[in-house]
Amino acid sequence: MSESHTTAPLLTVEGLTAGYGGVAALDGVSLCVGVGEAVALLGANGAGKSTLLRAVLGLVPAGSGRLRFAGVDLGGLAPERRARLGLGYVPEGRRVFPGMSVRDNLEVASFAGRAGRAAELERVFALFPQLRIKAGEAAWRLSGGQQQMLAIGRALMGKPRLLLLDEPSLGLSPRLAAEVFATVAAVAAAGTAVLVAEQSAGRALAAASRAVVLRLGRIVHDGPAAETTPDALRHAFLGHPVRRP
Ligand code: ATP
């Protein structure tokens, strides 16, 4: 199991397996995310990143292995219970409510009463000033990057302790993707741990303190983002050292 995190463990995954109709997608995955830590979950298309996030959330059944979050064994808990424990999720493809205003998109995601909701809204607007400016506009009018920020803001309205983000840069221009990753770093800096699945390693590494690489359902690298060099990544992705001509 990974012990390279520097803060107290928040999420611990041990020997997790999961699959679809007998086909293994995760084959004994172990990793930790520490309190307030930002971890990049990297890997090629089909490596198992989404399946790992979904298994942590209880959206895909885990075969064997153990999942612990905030000191609680997640085994057998329904997704809503896991959300209430402090797991937030932004699925691939954003999925904001296009016809609702930015403010309404955020407010419907809160578990709190009126006063708590206002405080959460303020916290999200402080992190994403662009959303404050657009608060009264319908979500479909936002740019792709702003919609991704709205999706992240909506997940933050539930006050998660760990935010699971699936491919936040998908379909965004390099400039908007860079903006989104700057906000991912800001979320972690504000104290919410982040586990962000990405194919585009460079940007995710810049926002994270640690990188975990999945290859064919197995962890093949787990180390500080600063030490996850292009050569280390190529090695992890390919499964053998890079040969120089
Ligand atoms: P991507 O970046 O494309 O989302 P990923 O790393 O997130 O890739 P997963 O989506 O977790 O990978 O897929 C892992 C494996 O499980 C792949 O072989 C994929 O084909 C398979 N898989 C994923 N979802 C399903 C499903 N609903 N039914 C059957 N097989 C699936």
CSV table of C-alpha atoms and ligand atoms in Angstrom, one decimal:
chain,number,residue,atom,x,y,z
A,1,MET,CA,0.0,0.0,0.0
A,2,SER,CA,1.1,3.6,-0.7
A,3,GLU,CA,2.6,5.3,2.3
A,4,SER,CA,3.9,8.3,0.4
A,5,HIS,CA,1.2,10.8,1.5
A,6,THR,CA,2.4,13.3,4.1
A,7,THR,CA,-0.9,14.0,5.9
A,8,ALA,CA,-3.2,11.7,7.8
A,9,PRO,CA,-5.0,9.2,5.5
A,10,LEU,CA,-8.5,10.3,4.5
A,11,LEU,CA,-9.2,7.6,1.9
A,12,THR,CA,-7.5,4.2,2.0
A,13,VAL,CA,-8.0,1.7,-0.8
A,14,GLU,CA,-6.5,-1.7,-0.2
A,15,GLY,CA,-6.4,-4.6,-2.8
A,16,LEU,CA,-9.5,-3.4,-4.6
A,17,THR,CA,-10.9,-5.4,-7.5
A,18,ALA,CA,-13.8,-4.4,-9.7
A,19,GLY,CA,-15.0,-5.4,-13.1
A,20,TYR,CA,-17.8,-5.6,-15.6
A,21,GLY,CA,-19.5,-9.0,-16.3
A,22,GLY,CA,-16.4,-11.0,-15.3
A,23,VAL,CA,-13.9,-8.8,-17.1
A,24,ALA,CA,-11.5,-7.2,-14.5
A,25,ALA,CA,-11.1,-3.5,-14.7
A,26,LEU,CA,-9.3,-3.1,-11.3
A,27,ASP,CA,-6.9,-5.8,-10.2
A,28,GLY,CA,-5.8,-5.3,-6.6
A,29,VAL,CA,-5.5,-1.5,-6.4
A,30,SER,CA,-4.1,0.1,-3.3
A,31,LEU,CA,-3.7,3.8,-2.7
A,32,CYS,CA,-4.1,6.5,-0.1
A,33,VAL,CA,-5.3,10.1,-0.3
A,34,GLY,CA,-4.3,12.2,2.7
A,35,VAL,CA,-6.4,15.0,4.4
A,36,GLY,CA,-6.3,18.1,2.1
A,37,GLU,CA,-4.0,16.3,-0.4
A,38,ALA,CA,-4.4,16.7,-4.2
A,39,VAL,CA,-3.6,13.4,-6.0
A,40,ALA,CA,-3.5,13.0,-9.8
A,41,LEU,CA,-4.8,9.6,-11.0
A,42,LEU,CA,-3.2,9.1,-14.4
A,43,GLY,CA,-3.4,6.4,-17.0
A,44,ALA,CA,-4.3,5.8,-20.6
A,45,ASN,CA,-7.8,5.3,-22.0
A,46,GLY,CA,-9.3,2.2,-20.4
A,47,ALA,CA,-6.7,1.9,-17.6
A,48,GLY,CA,-9.5,1.9,-14.9
A,49,LYS,CA,-9.5,5.4,-13.6
A,50,SER,CA,-13.2,6.0,-13.9
A,51,THR,CA,-13.9,2.6,-12.5
A,52,LEU,CA,-11.7,3.3,-9.4
A,53,LEU,CA,-13.6,6.6,-8.7
A,54,ARG,CA,-16.9,4.9,-9.2
A,55,ALA,CA,-16.0,2.0,-6.9
A,56,VAL,CA,-15.0,4.4,-4.2
A,57,LEU,CA,-18.4,6.1,-4.6
A,58,GLY,CA,-20.3,2.8,-4.5
A,59,LEU,CA,-21.5,3.3,-8.1
A,60,VAL,CA,-19.7,0.2,-9.3
A,61,PRO,CA,-19.6,-2.8,-6.9
A,62,ALA,CA,-16.2,-3.7,-5.5
A,63,GLY,CA,-15.2,-7.4,-5.8
A,64,SER,CA,-12.7,-7.8,-3.0
A,65,GLY,CA,-10.5,-5.4,-1.1
A,66,ARG,CA,-11.2,-2.7,1.4
A,67,LEU,CA,-12.2,0.9,1.2
A,68,ARG,CA,-12.0,3.2,4.2
A,69,PHE,CA,-12.9,6.9,4.3
A,70,ALA,CA,-12.6,9.2,7.2
A,71,GLY,CA,-12.2,6.2,9.5
A,72,VAL,CA,-15.3,4.5,8.2
A,73,ASP,CA,-15.4,1.2,6.3
A,74,LEU,CA,-17.3,1.9,3.1
A,75,GLY,CA,-18.0,-1.7,2.4
A,76,GLY,CA,-21.8,-2.1,1.7
A,77,LEU,CA,-22.6,1.5,2.2
A,78,ALA,CA,-25.0,3.0,-0.5
A,79,PRO,CA,-23.7,5.9,-2.6
A,80,GLU,CA,-25.9,8.5,-0.7
A,81,ARG,CA,-24.4,7.4,2.6
A,82,ARG,CA,-20.9,7.8,1.2
A,83,ALA,CA,-21.8,11.3,-0.1
A,84,ARG,CA,-23.0,12.3,3.4
A,85,LEU,CA,-19.7,11.1,4.8
A,86,GLY,CA,-17.9,13.7,2.7
A,87,LEU,CA,-17.3,12.2,-0.7
A,88,GLY,CA,-18.0,14.6,-3.6
A,89,TYR,CA,-18.0,13.7,-7.3
A,90,VAL,CA,-17.8,15.5,-10.6
A,91,PRO,CA,-18.4,12.9,-13.3
A,92,GLU,CA,-16.9,13.1,-16.8
A,93,GLY,CA,-18.8,15.4,-19.0
A,94,ARG,CA,-19.9,18.0,-16.4
A,95,ARG,CA,-23.7,17.5,-16.5
A,96,VAL,CA,-24.9,20.8,-15.1
A,97,PHE,CA,-28.6,21.6,-15.4
A,98,PRO,CA,-28.5,23.8,-18.5
A,99,GLY,CA,-31.8,25.6,-18.1
A,100,MET,CA,-31.3,26.5,-14.5
A,101,SER,CA,-29.4,29.5,-13.3
A,102,VAL,CA,-25.9,29.2,-12.0
A,103,ARG,CA,-27.1,30.0,-8.5
A,104,ASP,CA,-29.9,27.4,-8.6
A,105,ASN,CA,-27.5,24.8,-9.9
A,106,LEU,CA,-25.4,25.4,-6.9
A,107,GLU,CA,-28.2,25.6,-4.3
A,108,VAL,CA,-29.9,22.4,-5.2
A,109,ALA,CA,-26.7,20.5,-4.4
A,110,SER,CA,-26.5,21.6,-0.8
A,111,PHE,CA,-27.5,19.4,2.1
A,112,ALA,CA,-27.7,22.4,4.4
A,113,GLY,CA,-30.6,24.6,5.6
A,114,ARG,CA,-31.0,28.2,4.4
A,115,ALA,CA,-28.2,29.7,6.5
A,116,GLY,CA,-25.7,27.0,5.8
A,117,ARG,CA,-26.6,27.1,2.1
A,118,ALA,CA,-25.8,30.8,1.9
A,119,ALA,CA,-22.4,30.3,3.6
A,120,GLU,CA,-21.6,27.4,1.1
A,121,LEU,CA,-22.6,29.5,-1.8
A,122,GLU,CA,-20.4,32.3,-0.6
A,123,ARG,CA,-17.5,29.9,-0.2
A,124,VAL,CA,-18.0,28.6,-3.8
A,125,PHE,CA,-18.3,32.2,-5.2
A,126,ALA,CA,-15.1,33.2,-3.4
A,127,LEU,CA,-13.3,30.3,-5.1
A,128,PHE,CA,-14.9,30.9,-8.5
A,129,PRO,CA,-15.4,34.7,-9.0
A,130,GLN,CA,-16.6,34.0,-12.6
A,131,LEU,CA,-19.6,32.1,-11.2
A,132,ARG,CA,-20.5,35.0,-8.9
A,133,ILE,CA,-20.6,37.3,-11.9
A,134,LYS,CA,-22.8,34.8,-13.9
A,135,ALA,CA,-25.0,33.8,-10.9
A,136,GLY,CA,-28.3,34.8,-12.5
A,137,GLU,CA,-27.5,33.4,-16.0
A,138,ALA,CA,-28.7,30.0,-17.3
A,139,ALA,CA,-25.9,27.4,-17.1
A,140,TRP,CA,-26.0,26.7,-20.8
A,141,ARG,CA,-24.8,30.2,-21.5
A,142,LEU,CA,-21.4,29.5,-19.7
A,143,SER,CA,-18.3,28.5,-21.5
A,144,GLY,CA,-17.1,24.9,-21.3
A,145,GLY,CA,-14.5,25.9,-18.7
A,146,GLN,CA,-17.1,27.8,-16.6
A,147,GLN,CA,-19.5,24.9,-16.8
A,148,GLN,CA,-16.7,22.7,-15.4
A,149,MET,CA,-16.2,25.2,-12.6
A,150,LEU,CA,-19.9,25.1,-12.0
A,151,ALA,CA,-19.8,21.3,-11.8
A,152,ILE,CA,-16.9,21.5,-9.3
A,153,GLY,CA,-18.7,24.2,-7.4
A,154,ARG,CA,-21.9,22.2,-7.2
A,155,ALA,CA,-20.0,19.2,-5.8
A,156,LEU,CA,-18.4,21.6,-3.2
A,157,MET,CA,-21.9,22.7,-2.0
A,158,GLY,CA,-22.1,19.3,-0.3
A,159,LYS,CA,-19.0,20.3,1.8
A,160,PRO,CA,-17.0,17.2,0.8
A,161,ARG,CA,-13.8,16.3,2.5
A,162,LEU,CA,-12.6,14.6,-0.7
A,163,LEU,CA,-13.6,15.6,-4.2
A,164,LEU,CA,-13.3,12.9,-6.9
A,165,LEU,CA,-13.0,14.5,-10.3
A,166,ASP,CA,-13.2,12.6,-13.6
A,167,GLU,CA,-11.4,14.0,-16.6
A,168,PRO,CA,-12.2,17.7,-15.9
A,169,SER,CA,-10.2,18.9,-19.0
A,170,LEU,CA,-12.2,16.7,-21.4
A,171,GLY,CA,-13.3,18.7,-24.4
A,172,LEU,CA,-11.8,22.0,-23.2
A,173,SER,CA,-9.3,24.2,-25.0
A,174,PRO,CA,-5.8,24.2,-23.5
A,175,ARG,CA,-6.4,27.7,-22.0
A,176,LEU,CA,-9.7,26.7,-20.4
A,177,ALA,CA,-8.2,23.4,-19.2
A,178,ALA,CA,-5.4,25.3,-17.5
A,179,GLU,CA,-8.0,27.5,-15.8
A,180,VAL,CA,-9.9,24.5,-14.5
A,181,PHE,CA,-6.7,22.9,-13.1
A,182,ALA,CA,-5.8,26.2,-11.4
A,183,THR,CA,-9.2,25.9,-9.7
A,184,VAL,CA,-8.4,22.3,-8.7
A,185,ALA,CA,-5.2,23.5,-7.0
A,186,ALA,CA,-7.2,26.2,-5.3
A,187,VAL,CA,-9.8,23.7,-4.0
A,188,ALA,CA,-7.0,21.6,-2.5
A,189,ALA,CA,-5.3,24.7,-1.1
A,190,ALA,CA,-8.6,25.6,0.6
A,191,GLY,CA,-8.5,22.3,2.5
A,192,THR,CA,-10.6,19.8,0.4
A,193,ALA,CA,-8.6,16.8,-0.7
A,194,VAL,CA,-8.9,16.0,-4.4
A,195,LEU,CA,-8.4,12.8,-6.4
A,196,VAL,CA,-8.4,13.8,-10.1
A,197,ALA,CA,-8.5,11.3,-12.9
A,198,GLU,CA,-6.8,12.6,-16.1
A,199,GLN,CA,-5.3,11.4,-19.3
A,200,SER,CA,-3.6,14.7,-19.8
A,201,ALA,CA,-0.8,14.2,-17.3
A,202,GLY,CA,1.1,17.5,-17.5
A,203,ARG,CA,-1.7,19.7,-16.3
A,204,ALA,CA,-2.9,17.3,-13.6
A,205,LEU,CA,0.7,17.0,-12.3
A,206,ALA,CA,1.0,20.8,-12.0
A,207,ALA,CA,-2.2,20.9,-9.8
A,208,ALA,CA,-1.3,17.8,-7.7
A,209,SER,CA,1.2,17.0,-5.0
A,210,ARG,CA,1.3,13.3,-5.8
A,211,ALA,CA,0.7,11.1,-8.8
A,212,VAL,CA,-0.6,7.6,-9.1
A,213,VAL,CA,-0.5,5.9,-12.5
A,214,LEU,CA,-2.9,3.0,-13.4
A,215,ARG,CA,-2.1,0.7,-16.2
A,216,LEU,CA,-4.5,-2.1,-17.1
A,217,GLY,CA,-6.2,-2.0,-13.7
A,218,ARG,CA,-3.0,-2.0,-11.7
A,219,ILE,CA,-1.0,0.8,-9.9
A,220,VAL,CA,2.3,1.1,-11.7
A,221,HIS,CA,3.6,4.3,-10.1
A,222,ASP,CA,2.9,6.2,-6.9
A,223,GLY,CA,5.1,9.2,-6.0
A,224,PRO,CA,5.4,12.9,-5.5
A,225,ALA,CA,4.2,14.9,-8.5
A,226,ALA,CA,7.6,16.7,-8.7
A,227,GLU,CA,9.4,13.4,-9.1
A,228,THR,CA,6.9,12.1,-11.7
A,229,THR,CA,9.1,13.0,-14.7
A,230,PRO,CA,8.1,12.4,-18.3
A,231,ASP,CA,10.5,9.4,-18.4
A,232,ALA,CA,8.9,7.9,-15.2
A,233,LEU,CA,5.5,8.4,-16.8
A,234,ARG,CA,6.4,6.8,-20.1
A,235,HIS,CA,7.9,3.9,-18.2
A,236,ALA,CA,4.7,3.5,-16.1
A,237,PHE,CA,2.5,3.9,-19.2
A,238,LEU,CA,4.5,1.5,-21.4
A,239,GLY,CA,5.5,-1.0,-18.7
A,240,HIS,CA,9.2,-0.9,-19.6
A,241,PRO,CA,12.1,1.6,-19.5
A,242,VAL,CA,12.2,4.1,-22.4
A,243,ARG,CA,14.9,3.2,-24.9
A,244,ARG,CA,16.8,6.1,-26.3
A,245,PRO,CA,18.0,5.8,-29.9
B,1,ATP,P1,-11.2,6.6,-19.9
B,1,ATP,O1,-10.2,7.6,-19.8
B,1,ATP,O2,-11.5,6.2,-21.3
B,1,ATP,O3,-12.5,6.9,-19.1
B,1,ATP,P2,-10.5,4.9,-17.7
B,1,ATP,O4,-9.1,4.8,-17.3
B,1,ATP,O5,-11.4,5.8,-16.9
B,1,ATP,O6,-10.6,5.3,-19.2
B,1,ATP,P3,-12.5,2.8,-17.3
B,1,ATP,O7,-13.5,3.6,-17.9
B,1,ATP,O8,-12.5,2.7,-15.8
B,1,ATP,O9,-11.0,3.4,-17.7
B,1,ATP,O10,-12.4,1.4,-18.0
B,1,ATP,C1,-11.6,0.3,-17.5
B,1,ATP,C2,-12.0,-0.9,-18.2
B,1,ATP,O11,-13.3,-1.3,-18.0
B,1,ATP,C3,-11.9,-0.8,-19.8
B,1,ATP,O12,-11.4,-2.0,-20.3
B,1,ATP,C4,-13.3,-0.5,-20.2
B,1,ATP,O13,-13.6,-1.0,-21.5
B,1,ATP,C5,-14.1,-1.3,-19.1
B,1,ATP,N1,-15.4,-0.7,-18.9
B,1,ATP,C6,-15.7,0.5,-18.3
B,1,ATP,N2,-17.0,0.7,-18.2
B,1,ATP,C7,-17.6,-0.4,-18.6
B,1,ATP,C8,-19.0,-0.8,-18.7
B,1,ATP,N3,-20.0,-0.1,-18.3
B,1,ATP,N4,-19.2,-2.1,-19.1
B,1,ATP,C9,-18.2,-2.9,-19.5
B,1,ATP,N5,-16.9,-2.6,-19.5
B,1,ATP,C10,-16.6,-1.4,-19.0
